[in-house]
Amino acid sequence: MKILDRIFGRKAAQLTYDQIATLIDGNGGSSVAGVAVTDKTALQVATVLACVREIANGCATPDLHVFRDATGGRSERATNIPEYRLLSRRPNEWQTSFEWRRMMTVHAALTGAGLSLKIRGDNRRVRELIPVMPGRWDVRKVSRYEVRYRCWDEFGMIGEFTPDDVFVLHNIQWDWVGSLNAVKLAANAIGLAIATEKSHQAFHANGVRPSGIYSVEGNLSAEQYDRLAKQIQARSGGAANAGRPLILDRAAKWMQTAMTGVDAQHIETRRQQVEEICRAYGVFPAIIGHSDKATTYASAEAFFAAHVRQTLTPWHKAWTQRIDETLLDGSGPLFARFDTRYMVAGTMKDRAQWARTMAEMGIYTRNELREEEGKDPLPGLDEPLTPLNMANGQGASNEDDPSA
């Protein structure tokens, strides 16, 4: 190849790091139903985009705070440490906490894992978190229980890093090193959805008219054939010509040879693919706006509550445990927590009834209830109330005992 390049004066093209990584680990995607299924083509499917967006927004929208264990079994916000602002406000120079968390979750939900480099200061505290795009990093074992992360960008190799130098958010893992690529696992459902959409587009491009045979008596010359083909295409092609009659002469006949959109059950197939992709990503169809005739307001409200418990809670747990162990002090007094109260809060009437019941029964103090509502504590509200018709028996006097 080099000899031919020299003879013809051609310059050999250099492969980028992305292309080399694709050749090494096979991240180029697969072909299903005649279409290529990759991370980028999968995002062009509305259902995949909606599922990934809902998961990412569910991890980026709640406020993320760092707490410290305090005396009396209570906790307080650790606002005096640099990691607090790093996680809750600005993890790097270009992104806010919302943007960084949403992007990292998209990477993990779509490709299996999201990675950011830790930039440390002089005191070895993490000062910035720089995200690395999927397909521009890999992980390999250098010994039985030791791994290295290799990262690069469009300008070349960034470097090789130890696990202590990176922050990795995993999706489902098959082993302790790598994660499973969700697009590859759901390639059949995504590929069929892409193929169905293209097929439906082709129907509409032809005016939702099936192909067939236009038969006339006698032989047609080449000129007559071309002119007739152009006339048929001009009158039947495109959605604007849908419903226009086709004029036949010379005892011509039109014989249909393809199924209509109803016969092909495109709508049913596309509905089924929405449910299959939602099943693969663990998102309820009602969350992304897909519902059937059996869906009611009450069932939709139950789906929204189940979405927090079944879909978002595992992601929140993955986030907080990774932050606790790799960004904070591990088993120390610091820990991260998502503020998801707005996600699970009921109506004003239900919240008021619950707060009143908890306060009157003495289960919660009034300041604890104010904290649940995001309000500052007030003096004198730290003692639990004791109902007048309830007593623990220790302070009862003999006057109350009729047998005394």
GROMACS .gro file of C-alpha atoms in nm:
model
  404
    1MET     CA    1   0.000   0.000   0.000
    2LYS     CA    2   0.286   0.240   0.078
    3ILE     CA    3   0.445   0.166  -0.263
    4LEU     CA    4   0.121   0.247  -0.448
    5ASP     CA    5   0.083   0.566  -0.245
    6ARG     CA    6   0.432   0.673  -0.347
    7ILE     CA    7   0.372   0.588  -0.715
    8PHE     CA    8   0.044   0.778  -0.740
    9GLY     CA    9   0.153   1.056  -0.506
   10ARG     CA   10  -0.110   0.978  -0.245
   11LYS     CA   11  -0.069   1.039   0.124
   12ALA     CA   12  -0.183   0.764   0.359
   13ALA     CA   13  -0.463   0.873   0.591
   14GLN     CA   14  -0.395   0.844   0.962
   15LEU     CA   15  -0.647   0.672   1.184
   16THR     CA   16  -0.783   0.869   1.475
   17TYR     CA   17  -0.789   0.735   1.831
   18ASP     CA   18  -1.165   0.687   1.799
   19GLN     CA   19  -1.123   0.473   1.486
   20ILE     CA   20  -0.846   0.268   1.646
   21ALA     CA   21  -1.059   0.208   1.957
   22THR     CA   22  -1.350   0.100   1.737
   23LEU     CA   23  -1.129  -0.153   1.559
   24ILE     CA   24  -0.992  -0.285   1.888
   25ASP     CA   25  -1.302  -0.327   2.101
   26GLY     CA   26  -1.569  -0.350   1.831
   27ASN     CA   27  -1.785  -0.056   1.938
   28GLY     CA   28  -1.892   0.003   1.582
   29GLY     CA   29  -2.238  -0.136   1.651
   30SER     CA   30  -2.430  -0.416   1.482
   31SER     CA   31  -2.678  -0.453   1.200
   32VAL     CA   32  -3.036  -0.558   1.278
   33ALA     CA   33  -3.318  -0.578   1.022
   34GLY     CA   34  -3.088  -0.422   0.764
   35VAL     CA   35  -3.006  -0.110   0.969
   36ALA     CA   36  -2.697  -0.020   1.171
   37VAL     CA   37  -2.755   0.003   1.547
   38THR     CA   38  -2.498   0.219   1.724
   39ASP     CA   39  -2.504   0.457   2.017
   40LYS     CA   40  -2.571   0.754   1.790
   41THR     CA   41  -2.837   0.587   1.571
   42ALA     CA   42  -3.010   0.454   1.883
   43LEU     CA   43  -3.053   0.808   2.016
   44GLN     CA   44  -3.236   0.896   1.693
   45VAL     CA   45  -3.514   0.658   1.802
   46ALA     CA   46  -3.763   0.869   1.997
   47THR     CA   47  -3.828   0.596   2.254
   48VAL     CA   48  -3.458   0.546   2.333
   49LEU     CA   49  -3.408   0.922   2.358
   50ALA     CA   50  -3.709   0.957   2.589
   51CYS     CA   51  -3.602   0.669   2.818
   52VAL     CA   52  -3.244   0.794   2.849
   53ARG     CA   53  -3.365   1.152   2.900
   54GLU     CA   54  -3.604   1.057   3.181
   55ILE     CA   55  -3.335   0.859   3.363
   56ALA     CA   56  -3.080   1.138   3.319
   57ASN     CA   57  -3.321   1.413   3.428
   58GLY     CA   58  -3.420   1.205   3.730
   59CYS     CA   59  -3.055   1.201   3.841
   60ALA     CA   60  -2.976   1.563   3.749
   61THR     CA   61  -3.287   1.749   3.868
   62PRO     CA   62  -3.278   1.665   4.243
   63ASP     CA   63  -3.037   1.874   4.449
   64LEU     CA   64  -2.723   1.684   4.548
   65HIS     CA   65  -2.586   1.766   4.894
   66VAL     CA   66  -2.293   1.642   5.102
   67PHE     CA   67  -2.378   1.575   5.468
   68ARG     CA   68  -2.172   1.514   5.780
   69ASP     CA   69  -2.277   1.298   6.074
   70ALA     CA   70  -2.344   1.519   6.375
   71THR     CA   71  -2.412   1.454   6.743
   72GLY     CA   72  -2.737   1.303   6.857
   73GLY     CA   73  -2.777   1.086   6.547
   74ARG     CA   74  -2.852   1.386   6.328
   75SER     CA   75  -2.672   1.508   6.016
   76GLU     CA   76  -2.580   1.850   5.883
   77ARG     CA   77  -2.470   1.985   5.548
   78ALA     CA   78  -2.093   1.990   5.506
   79THR     CA   79  -2.087   2.325   5.326
   80ASN     CA   80  -1.734   2.406   5.445
   81ILE     CA   81  -1.555   2.144   5.233
   82PRO     CA   82  -1.460   2.196   4.865
   83GLU     CA   83  -1.636   1.876   4.756
   84TYR     CA   84  -1.973   2.027   4.852
   85ARG     CA   85  -1.959   2.301   4.591
   86LEU     CA   86  -1.791   2.066   4.344
   87LEU     CA   87  -2.087   1.827   4.349
   88SER     CA   88  -2.377   2.064   4.411
   89ARG     CA   89  -2.275   2.362   4.199
   90ARG     CA   90  -1.985   2.339   3.953
   91PRO     CA   91  -1.779   2.021   3.895
   92ASN     CA   92  -1.565   2.178   3.622
   93GLU     CA   93  -1.504   2.507   3.444
   94TRP     CA   94  -1.761   2.449   3.169
   95GLN     CA   95  -2.053   2.270   3.334
   96THR     CA   96  -2.292   2.305   3.621
   97SER     CA   97  -2.375   2.016   3.849
   98PHE     CA   98  -2.703   1.960   3.663
   99GLU     CA   99  -2.531   1.945   3.324
  100TRP     CA  100  -2.249   1.720   3.442
  101ARG     CA  101  -2.476   1.473   3.621
  102ARG     CA  102  -2.717   1.456   3.328
  103MET     CA  103  -2.437   1.394   3.079
  104MET     CA  104  -2.269   1.129   3.294
  105THR     CA  105  -2.602   0.951   3.340
  106VAL     CA  106  -2.669   0.960   2.965
  107HIS     CA  107  -2.327   0.803   2.902
  108ALA     CA  108  -2.390   0.532   3.160
  109ALA     CA  109  -2.750   0.460   3.055
  110LEU     CA  110  -2.660   0.440   2.688
  111THR     CA  111  -2.310   0.293   2.669
  112GLY     CA  112  -2.280   0.123   3.008
  113ALA     CA  113  -2.050   0.364   3.193
  114GLY     CA  114  -1.957   0.730   3.223
  115LEU     CA  115  -1.608   0.845   3.318
  116SER     CA  116  -1.462   1.172   3.447
  117LEU     CA  117  -1.101   1.252   3.529
  118LYS     CA  118  -1.018   1.381   3.877
  119ILE     CA  119  -0.810   1.698   3.875
  120ARG     CA  120  -0.649   1.738   4.216
  121GLY     CA  121  -0.507   2.043   4.390
  122ASP     CA  122  -0.189   2.077   4.590
  123ASN     CA  123  -0.355   1.918   4.894
  124ARG     CA  124  -0.467   1.616   4.687
  125ARG     CA  125  -0.833   1.722   4.719
  126VAL     CA  126  -1.039   1.685   4.402
  127ARG     CA  127  -1.065   2.027   4.241
  128GLU     CA  128  -1.238   1.943   3.910
  129LEU     CA  129  -1.412   1.654   3.734
  130ILE     CA  130  -1.345   1.648   3.359
  131PRO     CA  131  -1.579   1.416   3.164
  132VAL     CA  132  -1.444   1.194   2.885
  133MET     CA  133  -1.665   1.110   2.589
  134PRO     CA  134  -1.772   0.746   2.536
  135GLY     CA  135  -1.549   0.564   2.289
  136ARG     CA  136  -1.251   0.774   2.397
  137TRP     CA  137  -1.151   0.569   2.697
  138ASP     CA  138  -1.107   0.205   2.781
  139VAL     CA  139  -1.016  -0.006   3.082
  140ARG     CA  140  -0.780  -0.304   3.085
  141LYS     CA  141  -0.636  -0.536   3.344
  142VAL     CA  142  -0.262  -0.507   3.409
  143SER     CA  143  -0.267  -0.782   3.671
  144ARG     CA  144  -0.522  -1.004   3.836
  145TYR     CA  145  -0.675  -0.731   4.054
  146GLU     CA  146  -0.528  -0.415   3.905
  147VAL     CA  147  -0.669  -0.209   3.620
  148ARG     CA  148  -0.572   0.100   3.423
  149TYR     CA  149  -0.792   0.352   3.243
  150ARG     CA  150  -0.661   0.486   2.912
  151CYS     CA  151  -0.813   0.812   2.782
  152TRP     CA  152  -0.769   1.012   2.462
  153ASP     CA  153  -0.937   1.290   2.264
  154GLU     CA  154  -0.928   1.440   1.915
  155PHE     CA  155  -0.582   1.580   1.986
  156GLY     CA  156  -0.424   1.252   2.092
  157MET     CA  157  -0.360   1.043   2.401
  158ILE     CA  158  -0.442   1.208   2.735
  159GLY     CA  159  -0.282   0.947   2.955
  160GLU     CA  160  -0.318   0.630   3.156
  161PHE     CA  161  -0.483   0.654   3.497
  162THR     CA  162  -0.536   0.440   3.806
  163PRO     CA  163  -0.884   0.383   3.953
  164ASP     CA  164  -0.808   0.649   4.218
  165ASP     CA  165  -0.767   0.911   3.943
  166VAL     CA  166  -1.106   0.862   3.774
  167PHE     CA  167  -1.472   0.876   3.871
  168VAL     CA  168  -1.674   0.604   3.696
  169LEU     CA  169  -2.053   0.568   3.701
  170HIS     CA  170  -2.154   0.216   3.601
  171ASN     CA  171  -2.480   0.083   3.463
  172ILE     CA  172  -2.534  -0.294   3.479
  173GLN     CA  173  -2.203  -0.479   3.523
  174TRP     CA  174  -2.112  -0.827   3.405
  175ASP     CA  175  -1.776  -0.823   3.587
  176TRP     CA  176  -1.604  -0.584   3.828
  177VAL     CA  177  -1.414  -0.407   3.549
  178GLY     CA  178  -1.655  -0.335   3.264
  179SER     CA  179  -2.022  -0.259   3.213
  180LEU     CA  180  -2.282  -0.391   2.970
  181ASN     CA  181  -2.367  -0.168   2.675
  182ALA     CA  182  -2.744  -0.111   2.684
  183VAL     CA  183  -2.762  -0.037   2.310
  184LYS     CA  184  -2.599  -0.369   2.224
  185LEU     CA  185  -2.823  -0.560   2.464
  186ALA     CA  186  -3.139  -0.399   2.319
  187ALA     CA  187  -3.009  -0.399   1.960
  188ASN     CA  188  -3.289  -0.623   1.828
  189ALA     CA  189  -3.567  -0.403   1.968
  190ILE     CA  190  -3.395  -0.080   1.863
  191GLY     CA  191  -3.306  -0.211   1.517
  192LEU     CA  192  -3.661  -0.325   1.447
  193ALA     CA  193  -3.791   0.014   1.563
  194ILE     CA  194  -3.555   0.192   1.320
  195ALA     CA  195  -3.653  -0.042   1.035
  196THR     CA  196  -4.024   0.006   1.107
  197GLU     CA  197  -3.989   0.384   1.107
  198LYS     CA  198  -3.802   0.377   0.775
  199SER     CA  199  -4.065   0.148   0.626
  200HIS     CA  200  -4.340   0.381   0.744
  201GLN     CA  201  -4.154   0.678   0.596
  202ALA     CA  202  -4.133   0.497   0.263
  203PHE     CA  203  -4.509   0.442   0.264
  204HIS     CA  204  -4.572   0.811   0.321
  205ALA     CA  205  -4.312   0.913   0.064
  206ASN     CA  206  -4.516   0.719  -0.192
  207GLY     CA  207  -4.844   0.875  -0.087
  208VAL     CA  208  -4.920   0.572   0.132
  209ARG     CA  209  -4.981   0.385  -0.193
  210PRO     CA  210  -4.861   0.028  -0.241
  211SER     CA  211  -4.655  -0.068  -0.541
  212GLY     CA  212  -4.815  -0.272  -0.820
  213ILE     CA  213  -4.821  -0.356  -1.188
  214TYR     CA  214  -4.962  -0.121  -1.453
  215SER     CA  215  -5.062  -0.351  -1.740
  216VAL     CA  216  -5.164  -0.230  -2.090
  217GLU     CA  217  -5.254  -0.410  -2.410
  218GLY     CA  218  -4.996  -0.424  -2.684
  219ASN     CA  219  -4.627  -0.346  -2.680
  220LEU     CA  220  -4.478  -0.016  -2.568
  221SER     CA  221  -4.180   0.145  -2.730
  222ALA     CA  222  -3.895   0.272  -2.515
  223GLU     CA  223  -4.018   0.628  -2.553
  224GLN     CA  224  -4.377   0.533  -2.460
  225TYR     CA  225  -4.254   0.333  -2.161
  226ASP     CA  226  -4.048   0.623  -2.024
  227ARG     CA  227  -4.330   0.871  -2.078
  228LEU     CA  228  -4.585   0.643  -1.907
  229ALA     CA  229  -4.351   0.577  -1.613
  230LYS     CA  230  -4.301   0.949  -1.561
  231GLN     CA  231  -4.677   1.014  -1.571
  232ILE     CA  232  -4.748   0.743  -1.313
  233GLN     CA  233  -4.469   0.864  -1.083
  234ALA     CA  234  -4.583   1.227  -1.111
  235ARG     CA  235  -4.943   1.140  -1.020
  236SER     CA  236  -4.883   0.881  -0.749
  237GLY     CA  237  -4.558   0.986  -0.574
  238GLY     CA  238  -4.550   1.193  -0.257
  239ALA     CA  239  -4.794   1.250   0.025
  240ALA     CA  240  -4.943   1.551  -0.159
  241ASN     CA  241  -5.083   1.315  -0.426
  242ALA     CA  242  -5.251   1.084  -0.176
  243GLY     CA  243  -5.610   1.017  -0.280
  244ARG     CA  244  -5.576   1.142  -0.640
  245PRO     CA  245  -5.729   0.907  -0.899
  246LEU     CA  246  -5.507   0.722  -1.144
  247ILE     CA  247  -5.636   0.748  -1.503
  248LEU     CA  248  -5.601   0.427  -1.703
  249ASP     CA  249  -5.633   0.405  -2.082
  250ARG     CA  250  -5.574   0.145  -2.356
  251ALA     CA  251  -5.759  -0.114  -2.142
  252ALA     CA  252  -5.492  -0.078  -1.874
  253LYS     CA  253  -5.517  -0.261  -1.543
  254TRP     CA  254  -5.362  -0.193  -1.204
  255MET     CA  255  -5.269  -0.501  -1.003
  256GLN     CA  256  -5.163  -0.447  -0.642
  257THR     CA  257  -4.858  -0.642  -0.531
  258ALA     CA  258  -4.778  -0.501  -0.183
  259MET     CA  259  -4.953  -0.480   0.151
  260THR     CA  260  -5.109  -0.161   0.277
  261GLY     CA  261  -4.997   0.002   0.598
  262VAL     CA  262  -5.299  -0.149   0.777
  263ASP     CA  263  -5.219  -0.498   0.647
  264ALA     CA  264  -4.858  -0.462   0.753
  265GLN     CA  265  -4.977  -0.355   1.104
  266HIS     CA  266  -4.724  -0.075   1.125
  267ILE     CA  267  -4.901   0.101   1.410
  268GLU     CA  268  -4.920  -0.216   1.618
  269THR     CA  269  -4.555  -0.297   1.549
  270ARG     CA  270  -4.440   0.050   1.645
  271ARG     CA  271  -4.642   0.039   1.966
  272GLN     CA  272  -4.488  -0.297   2.049
  273GLN     CA  273  -4.137  -0.163   1.990
  274VAL     CA  274  -4.202   0.128   2.226
  275GLU     CA  275  -4.292  -0.119   2.499
  276GLU     CA  276  -3.993  -0.343   2.420
  277ILE     CA  277  -3.743  -0.057   2.441
  278CYS     CA  278  -3.903   0.071   2.763
  279ARG     CA  279  -3.875  -0.280   2.905
  280ALA     CA  280  -3.506  -0.291   2.816
  281TYR     CA  281  -3.434   0.041   2.988
  282GLY     CA  282  -3.658  -0.023   3.289
  283VAL     CA  283  -3.881   0.279   3.224
  284PHE     CA  284  -4.260   0.263   3.243
  285PRO     CA  285  -4.417   0.357   2.906
  286ALA     CA  286  -4.646   0.609   3.075
  287ILE     CA  287  -4.339   0.805   3.189
  288ILE     CA  288  -4.236   0.881   2.829
  289GLY     CA  289  -4.591   0.967   2.721
  290HIS     CA  290  -4.695   0.628   2.580
  291SER     CA  291  -5.029   0.500   2.705
  292ASP     CA  292  -5.306   0.269   2.596
  293LYS     CA  293  -5.682   0.275   2.639
  294ALA     CA  294  -5.658   0.103   2.977
  295THR     CA  295  -5.445   0.380   3.129
  296THR     CA  296  -5.635   0.603   3.370
  297TYR     CA  297  -5.531   0.903   3.579
  298ALA     CA  298  -5.506   0.687   3.890
  299SER     CA  299  -5.288   0.426   3.719
  300ALA     CA  300  -5.070   0.696   3.562
  301GLU     CA  301  -5.016   0.851   3.907
  302ALA     CA  302  -4.914   0.508   4.038
  303PHE     CA  303  -4.670   0.473   3.748
  304PHE     CA  304  -4.511   0.808   3.834
  305ALA     CA  305  -4.461   0.698   4.195
  306ALA     CA  306  -4.326   0.360   4.084
  307HIS     CA  307  -4.087   0.535   3.846
  308VAL     CA  308  -3.911   0.695   4.142
  309ARG     CA  309  -3.891   0.369   4.338
  310GLN     CA  310  -3.818   0.120   4.062
  311THR     CA  311  -3.623   0.322   3.803
  312LEU     CA  312  -3.457   0.621   3.969
  313THR     CA  313  -3.375   0.481   4.314
  314PRO     CA  314  -3.117   0.229   4.180
  315TRP     CA  315  -2.953   0.509   3.981
  316HIS     CA  316  -2.950   0.738   4.285
  317LYS     CA  317  -2.793   0.460   4.489
  318ALA     CA  318  -2.528   0.404   4.222
  319TRP     CA  319  -2.448   0.777   4.224
  320THR     CA  320  -2.430   0.827   4.601
  321GLN     CA  321  -2.226   0.515   4.676
  322ARG     CA  322  -1.976   0.601   4.402
  323ILE     CA  323  -1.946   0.955   4.538
  324ASP     CA  324  -1.909   0.836   4.898
  325GLU     CA  325  -1.637   0.584   4.820
  326THR     CA  326  -1.439   0.753   4.543
  327LEU     CA  327  -1.485   1.129   4.594
  328LEU     CA  328  -1.545   1.168   4.969
  329ASP     CA  329  -1.383   0.996   5.266
  330GLY     CA  330  -1.514   0.645   5.214
  331SER     CA  331  -1.619   0.509   5.555
  332GLY     CA  332  -1.587   0.849   5.724
  333PRO     CA  333  -1.864   1.084   5.844
  334LEU     CA  334  -1.923   1.240   5.499
  335PHE     CA  335  -2.193   1.111   5.267
  336ALA     CA  336  -2.393   1.236   4.967
  337ARG     CA  337  -2.770   1.242   4.935
  338PHE     CA  338  -3.022   1.336   4.667
  339ASP     CA  339  -3.309   1.559   4.776
  340THR     CA  340  -3.602   1.375   4.619
  341ARG     CA  341  -3.877   1.511   4.842
  342TYR     CA  342  -4.043   1.694   4.554
  343MET     CA  343  -4.062   1.368   4.359
  344VAL     CA  344  -4.253   1.176   4.625
  345ALA     CA  345  -4.452   1.462   4.777
  346GLY     CA  346  -4.829   1.429   4.763
  347THR     CA  347  -5.087   1.702   4.734
  348MET     CA  348  -5.096   1.992   4.982
  349LYS     CA  349  -5.397   1.838   5.154
  350ASP     CA  350  -5.232   1.498   5.195
  351ARG     CA  351  -4.906   1.650   5.320
  352ALA     CA  352  -5.090   1.867   5.572
  353GLN     CA  353  -5.287   1.570   5.704
  354TRP     CA  354  -4.973   1.357   5.732
  355ALA     CA  355  -4.775   1.630   5.910
  356ARG     CA  356  -5.056   1.694   6.157
  357THR     CA  357  -5.092   1.324   6.236
  358MET     CA  358  -4.717   1.274   6.286
  359ALA     CA  359  -4.691   1.582   6.511
  360GLU     CA  360  -4.997   1.503   6.726
  361MET     CA  361  -4.888   1.143   6.776
  362GLY     CA  362  -4.541   1.257   6.880
  363ILE     CA  363  -4.366   1.053   6.611
  364TYR     CA  364  -4.202   1.363   6.458
  365THR     CA  365  -4.111   1.690   6.620
  366ARG     CA  366  -4.243   2.003   6.457
  367ASN     CA  367  -3.893   2.111   6.357
  368GLU     CA  368  -3.839   1.774   6.189
  369LEU     CA  369  -4.156   1.831   5.990
  370ARG     CA  370  -4.034   2.180   5.897
  371GLU     CA  371  -3.709   2.024   5.778
  372GLU     CA  372  -3.908   1.786   5.559
  373GLU     CA  373  -4.067   2.090   5.396
  374GLY     CA  374  -3.731   2.262   5.350
  375LYS     CA  375  -3.796   2.520   5.624
  376ASP     CA  376  -3.551   2.639   5.891
  377PRO     CA  377  -3.611   2.521   6.251
  378LEU     CA  378  -3.780   2.747   6.505
  379PRO     CA  379  -3.701   2.770   6.877
  380GLY     CA  380  -3.919   2.562   7.106
  381LEU     CA  381  -4.030   2.310   6.844
  382ASP     CA  382  -3.773   2.038   6.913
  383GLU     CA  383  -3.980   1.852   7.172
  384PRO     CA  384  -4.232   1.592   7.053
  385LEU     CA  385  -4.595   1.648   7.148
  386THR     CA  386  -4.773   1.401   7.377
  387PRO     CA  387  -5.147   1.350   7.320
  388LEU     CA  388  -5.363   1.421   7.628
  389ASN     CA  389  -5.536   1.084   7.607
  390MET     CA  390  -5.208   0.890   7.600
  391ALA     CA  391  -4.954   0.824   7.879
  392ASN     CA  392  -4.662   0.587   7.924
  393GLY     CA  393  -4.771   0.488   8.278
  394GLN     CA  394  -4.461   0.617   8.455
  395GLY     CA  395  -4.604   0.951   8.563
  396ALA     CA  396  -4.951   0.831   8.671
  397SER     CA  397  -5.057   0.929   9.029
  398ASN     CA  398  -5.255   0.730   9.284
  399GLU     CA  399  -5.548   0.966   9.246
  400ASP     CA  400  -5.611   0.824   8.904
  401ASP     CA  401  -5.617   0.466   9.045
  402PRO     CA  402  -5.968   0.382   9.177
  403SER     CA  403  -5.833   0.087   9.379
  404ALA     CA  404  -5.597   0.310   9.582
   0.00000   0.00000   0.00000
